[in-house]
Amino acid sequence: MTDLTRKTADELARSLASKEVSSVEVTQALVDRIGAVDGQIHAFLHVDAEGALATAADVDARRANGEQLSYLAGVPIAVKDVLATKGLPTTCGSKMLDGWIPPYDATVTAKIKAAGLPILGKTNMDEFAMGSSTEHSAYGPTHNPWDTTRIPGGSGGGSAAAVAAFEAPLAIGTDTGGSIRQPGALTGTVGVKPTYGGVSRYGLVAMASSLDQAGPVTRTVLDAALLHELIAGHDPMDSTSIPDAVPAVVAAARRADVKGLRIGIVKELGGEGFQPGVEARFNEAVELLTSAGAEVVEVSIPSLKYALGAYYLVMPSEASSNLAKFDAMRYGVRVPPAGVDDPSAEQVMASSRDAGFGDEVKRRIILGTYALSSGYYDAYYGSAQKVRTVLSRDFTAAFAGVDLLVSPTSPTTAYPLGDKLDDPLAMYLGDVATIPANLIGIPGLSLPVGLADEDDLPVGLQFLAPQKADDRLYNAAAALERLLEDKWGGTLLSRAPELEVAR
Amino acid sequence: MSEPVTGISRDDVVHLAGLARIDLSDAELDHLATELPAILEHVASVQEAAGDDVPAMSHPVPVDNVFREDVVRPSLAPEDALAAAPASDQQRFLVPKILGES
Amino acid sequence: MTTETLVPFDEALTRYDPVMGLEIHIELNTATKMFCGCPTEFGAEPNTQVCPVCLALPGALPVVNAKAVESAIRMGLALNCEIAEWCRFARKNYFYPDMPKNFQTSQYDEPIAFDGWVDVEVDGETFRIEIERAHMEDDTGKALHVGGSTGRIHGADFSLVDYNRAGIPLIEIVTRTIEVPPEKAPAVARAYVSYVRDLIGGLGVSDVRMDQGSLRADVNLSLKPKGSTVLGTRSETKNVNSFRSVERAVRFEISRHAGILDAGGKVVQETRHFQEDTGTTLPGREKSDADDYRYFPEPDLAPVSPSREWVEELRATLPEPPAVRRARLQADWGFSDLDMRDTIGAGALDLIVATVEAGTTPQAAKKWWLGEMARRANESGHDIDALGITPEQVAEIQGLIDAGRINDKLARSVFDGVIAGEGTAEEVVVARKLEVVSDDGALGAAVDRAIEGDPDAAQKIRGGNLGVAGALIGAVMKEMRGQADAGRVRELILEKLS
Ligand SMILES: [Mg+2]
Ligand SMILES: [Zn+2]
C-alpha cells in the first residue's frame, strides 16, 4: 500500500472522491506519522487526533450518502496556532495564552470546518508570530526536517515543518514580514502570502494589522492554489477584506505556462548578504524560466533600501497596540507581582505582561511604543508609513514593465538553532526580500528551487505580483515547479533525509 | 525624552516600559537600553526616504466606507464570555483594585 | 490634600479671566454597538451584551456601524459643522481595566465633523459657541468597586467589571475656547449644554439623558490673570450630571483656581470629579506625561469618506433649526419675549411643547412648568425634566382643573402624589380625597353657616356691596379645607342674599 502521508492534497482529494481511500484512513496515517516524528520536529503545539478523526468519519459518511462535498473535503490540515479555533487551544506560542480556548472560530477556521477538512492540530510558531526562526516560541523551537539541528524559519516554522515532514499535506500559515514564505524556503515547501485583504483576518491574532495575512503552506503549487481558493474571499467581519472575486488561482496553477511572460529580477535583492548557493539555485531557476519562453529583465527598485527600516517600525508600532489587550484582566495568565501585598490592577497588568511575554515580544512592544510616542511619531512611525507610499509607487512603476518580479526568498538557507538568538538585527536582515510585499500589500509565493551546494539545504525563489493578481504567481510557479521536477526527476522533498521513526 | 533621534537612555526605556505596562527587570532594562539604540540606528534611514509631499500609507489596499447595518447579532453566552477570566464573580470580571483615581 | 481657600466668584473675576471649553460625550441610541452587533440596551444583566469584538478577544476585528456614522454626520450638520470628505479612526492607547482593547477607537486629527457653531441665549443675550470638532469613538465598560468603606474607587479591595457598555457608540463634541464676559461663563456653559441636549434630542439619535449618562459634559477651565496672555493650567471636571451642575462646576472651579493662584500656588493639571451634594470638585487622575496616547490611524478600519450626496440627503432630514422653531412656537403660543426667555432659561421648551400636544393650552402649560415645576426643580436641585413628572401627567392634571374637579391649589397636592408614585392623577385625587365639593347640599349648609357667622358682611351684600363676598367665600373654603368649587360658592351666597 502506498504511503498516504506522502501524497499531495490534490492526489488525496481525487482518491477520496473515487473512494479509493477514506478520510479516516488518511487522517489516521497522518496522526500516526505525527506520533512517530513530531518528537524530533515539534511542529505541533497541540494535536487533536480525536477531533480530526471525528471530522474524517463525518466526511466519509456524508460522501457515502452521496452528498456534494468540497473538493478538499476529508483532506487533513494543520493550522498555525495564531488562528482562533473554537474548542481547541490557541496560544500563539505564548505563555500569555497558555490554555486559552477561544469561544469562536476565525473566518479561515470556519471555512476549513465548513469544507470538511479534518484539523490535525495547531502548529508551533514564534511567540505572537514575532521572529524568523520559531525559536521564540514559549513552548520550545521547531526543528527543520532537513537537519534537526537547524531552524525551520519563522514565524510559521511549525506549519512549514509539519508539511515538510509529511505530518500534514496542507497547513495554514500567516505572513506579516515573510512568515509563510521564508519557512517555505528553508524547509523546501511552497508558501503563499496572498494580496492583503484577500484572506480574512477575522480571528487571526494580530501582530501588525496592516501587514498580517494568512495563506497556504503546502508541498506543491497546485495544493497551495486549492487551499488558497478555499480560504480566500470577502468577509464582512474584516473591514480590510477585499470585496472583489478571488483570483482564479487554481486555473492558473493548472495552466502553468510562462511563455511570453515578462519577469523582472529585482536587482537590490541579491549580491551582498546573499549566500552563494542561494544565488546559484536562483539563477538556474531564472534560466529555466527563460528557456520556457519567459522574457527576463533586470529591474531596480531603489527605495527597497528603506523597506527593512520601515518594516521594523510599522510592525512593532502596530504590535505594541495590538498586544495591549493582553493584560490578564479578561483572559490570559494573571501573575501578581512578587512581594507586593494587595497589588493594584495596574501592578498586576505590568507583572503579568512581564511574566507572560518573551524577550522578542517585549523588545518589539518597547520599540513600537517608542516609535509612536509623542515627539518621535513623525520621525519614526510617520516616516515609515511614507516609505510604504514610495515603495508602492516604485513597485507600480516596475510592474508597468513586467508581469512578475522574482528574487531569492531568503538570503540564506536554514541556520543552526541558537545562532542568531542574541542578535535580533541579524535575524531581521533575513527578512529583507519578503517584507516589501507586506508593506505594500502585494502577493508573494516561495517555491523550492534546489539545495545550496555549501550545505545541501533548500533554497526558495520568490515570485511577486501586483495586488489582486495572485493568479500570476500560481501560473509562473507551477510552470517552474514542473520544469524543476522534470530536471530533478522528482520532488525536492523526496530528497530530504528520512526522519528516524519513533515507535 | 527630549534627546535627538536614536538617543535613547535607560531612563527612556523605563518610561516606555511604564507606558507599555511591562514590569521589566533591571537586567532587561539594561539590555534594552543598549539594544534599542542599535536597532533605531538601523531603521533611522526611513527619515530621508520621503519629503513632506509624500502621504503616509496606513492601509496597503485602499478600501473606503466599510460599514455594517445596525442589526443585532447574537452576543456570547455570559459563561463563554467569562470562561477564560482569571477571576470572576456575580457574572462580572473580577479585577484587582483599580488605582488611577484617588 | 491641603484645604483649599476659595475666592468668592465675583472677587475672583476682578483679578482673573476664565478660559473655558466644554466637551460633551453623547451616547447614540443605535440598536447595536459602534463596531459589533451586540445590543445596546440599558440595564441588561452584566456581560450579556458582549462578543469577541467588544471584549477584545484575540483575533476579533471591528466593523463600523453605518447608523452611527449617519448619526454623527447629522449631529455635525445640526452643529453647523463641515463634514470631512475623508477621515479615519485612530487608536488612543492607554491601559485601563474597563477598556478591553487597552486603546479607545476614536478619531484624532481627522474628525468626521469640524468647524461648527451654535448660538445660545442667556438673559435675552445671544452668545456664539464655536465647535472645534465632533468625532466618533467607543465607550468603556463599567466597574463596580467592591470593599473598602466608601463603595467608591478609592479604598476598594477589588472591582467587578461589566463590559455591556464597552463599545457603545459615542460622539464627542468639543468646543473652542468659549469667549464670553467672565461673569456670564457659568450661565453660558449651562445654556450651551442644555441647548445641545435639545438640539441632539431633536435629531432622535440619542436619549440625551444626563442622569443616565447618555449625555456627559466635561468642563475644562483655567484662569489667566487679567491683562495677561499666558494661559493657566487647566482642570478637567467630569461627573457633571445635570445642567445646574454645569453652572455650579464652572463657578466652583473659578473660585478654587483663584484661591490657588492668589496663594502663589500652581494649579495641577488633572481630572476632577464634581460632587453633586456639596457643589465642589474633588481630584481624580493626575495628568502627566504618562498620558502619551500614541495615537495612530486604526489599521483595522477602513477610512470613512461620506459622499456629498449622502451628506446632503442627511441634511434634508434635519429638523427645523432651533431658532426658527422657537420663533414659530412663540408666535403659535402668543408668548411675550420675556415668557419665551424664561421658558428657554428654565429648559422647559420641549416640556411645554409636549404638554400642549397633550391638550393643554400654552398659557396653562407655561403656568405649571415655569411656576410650580421650576420652583420644585430649584428646591430639589434636579433638572426640570428629571422631577419625575411627565408633560402628559401635567396635561392630565390641568384637564381635571378644566373639568372643575380640582382647583389650582389642590393640583399641587396631586403633583406631590404623582411624583411620589401614588398612581395616575385620577388615582391620586381619589386616594387623597382631593375632589372639590360642588354638591349644593353640602355647600349650601356651609354657606348658611358662613352667613350666620358674619352678619355684617351678609348685610353689606344684601345692600349691594358685592366686594365683601370674598370674606364669606374664604370662610366657606376654610371650612371645606379648600375643596370647594369657589365659583359655585359665590353663586350660592349671592342667591341666598339677594
Ligand atoms: Mg474622547
Ligand atoms: Zn460585541
Tab-separated table of C-alpha atoms and ligand atoms in Angstrom, chain C residues 25 104 135 137 172, ligand 1:
chain	number	residue	atom	x	y	z
C	25	HIS	CA	-19.986	62.926	25.116
C	104	GLN	CA	-10.000	53.598	22.621
C	135	HIS	CA	-15.855	62.849	16.454
C	137	GLU	CA	-15.494	56.834	19.413
C	172	GLU	CA	-17.623	63.688	21.455
D	1	MG	MG	-12.977	61.215	23.905
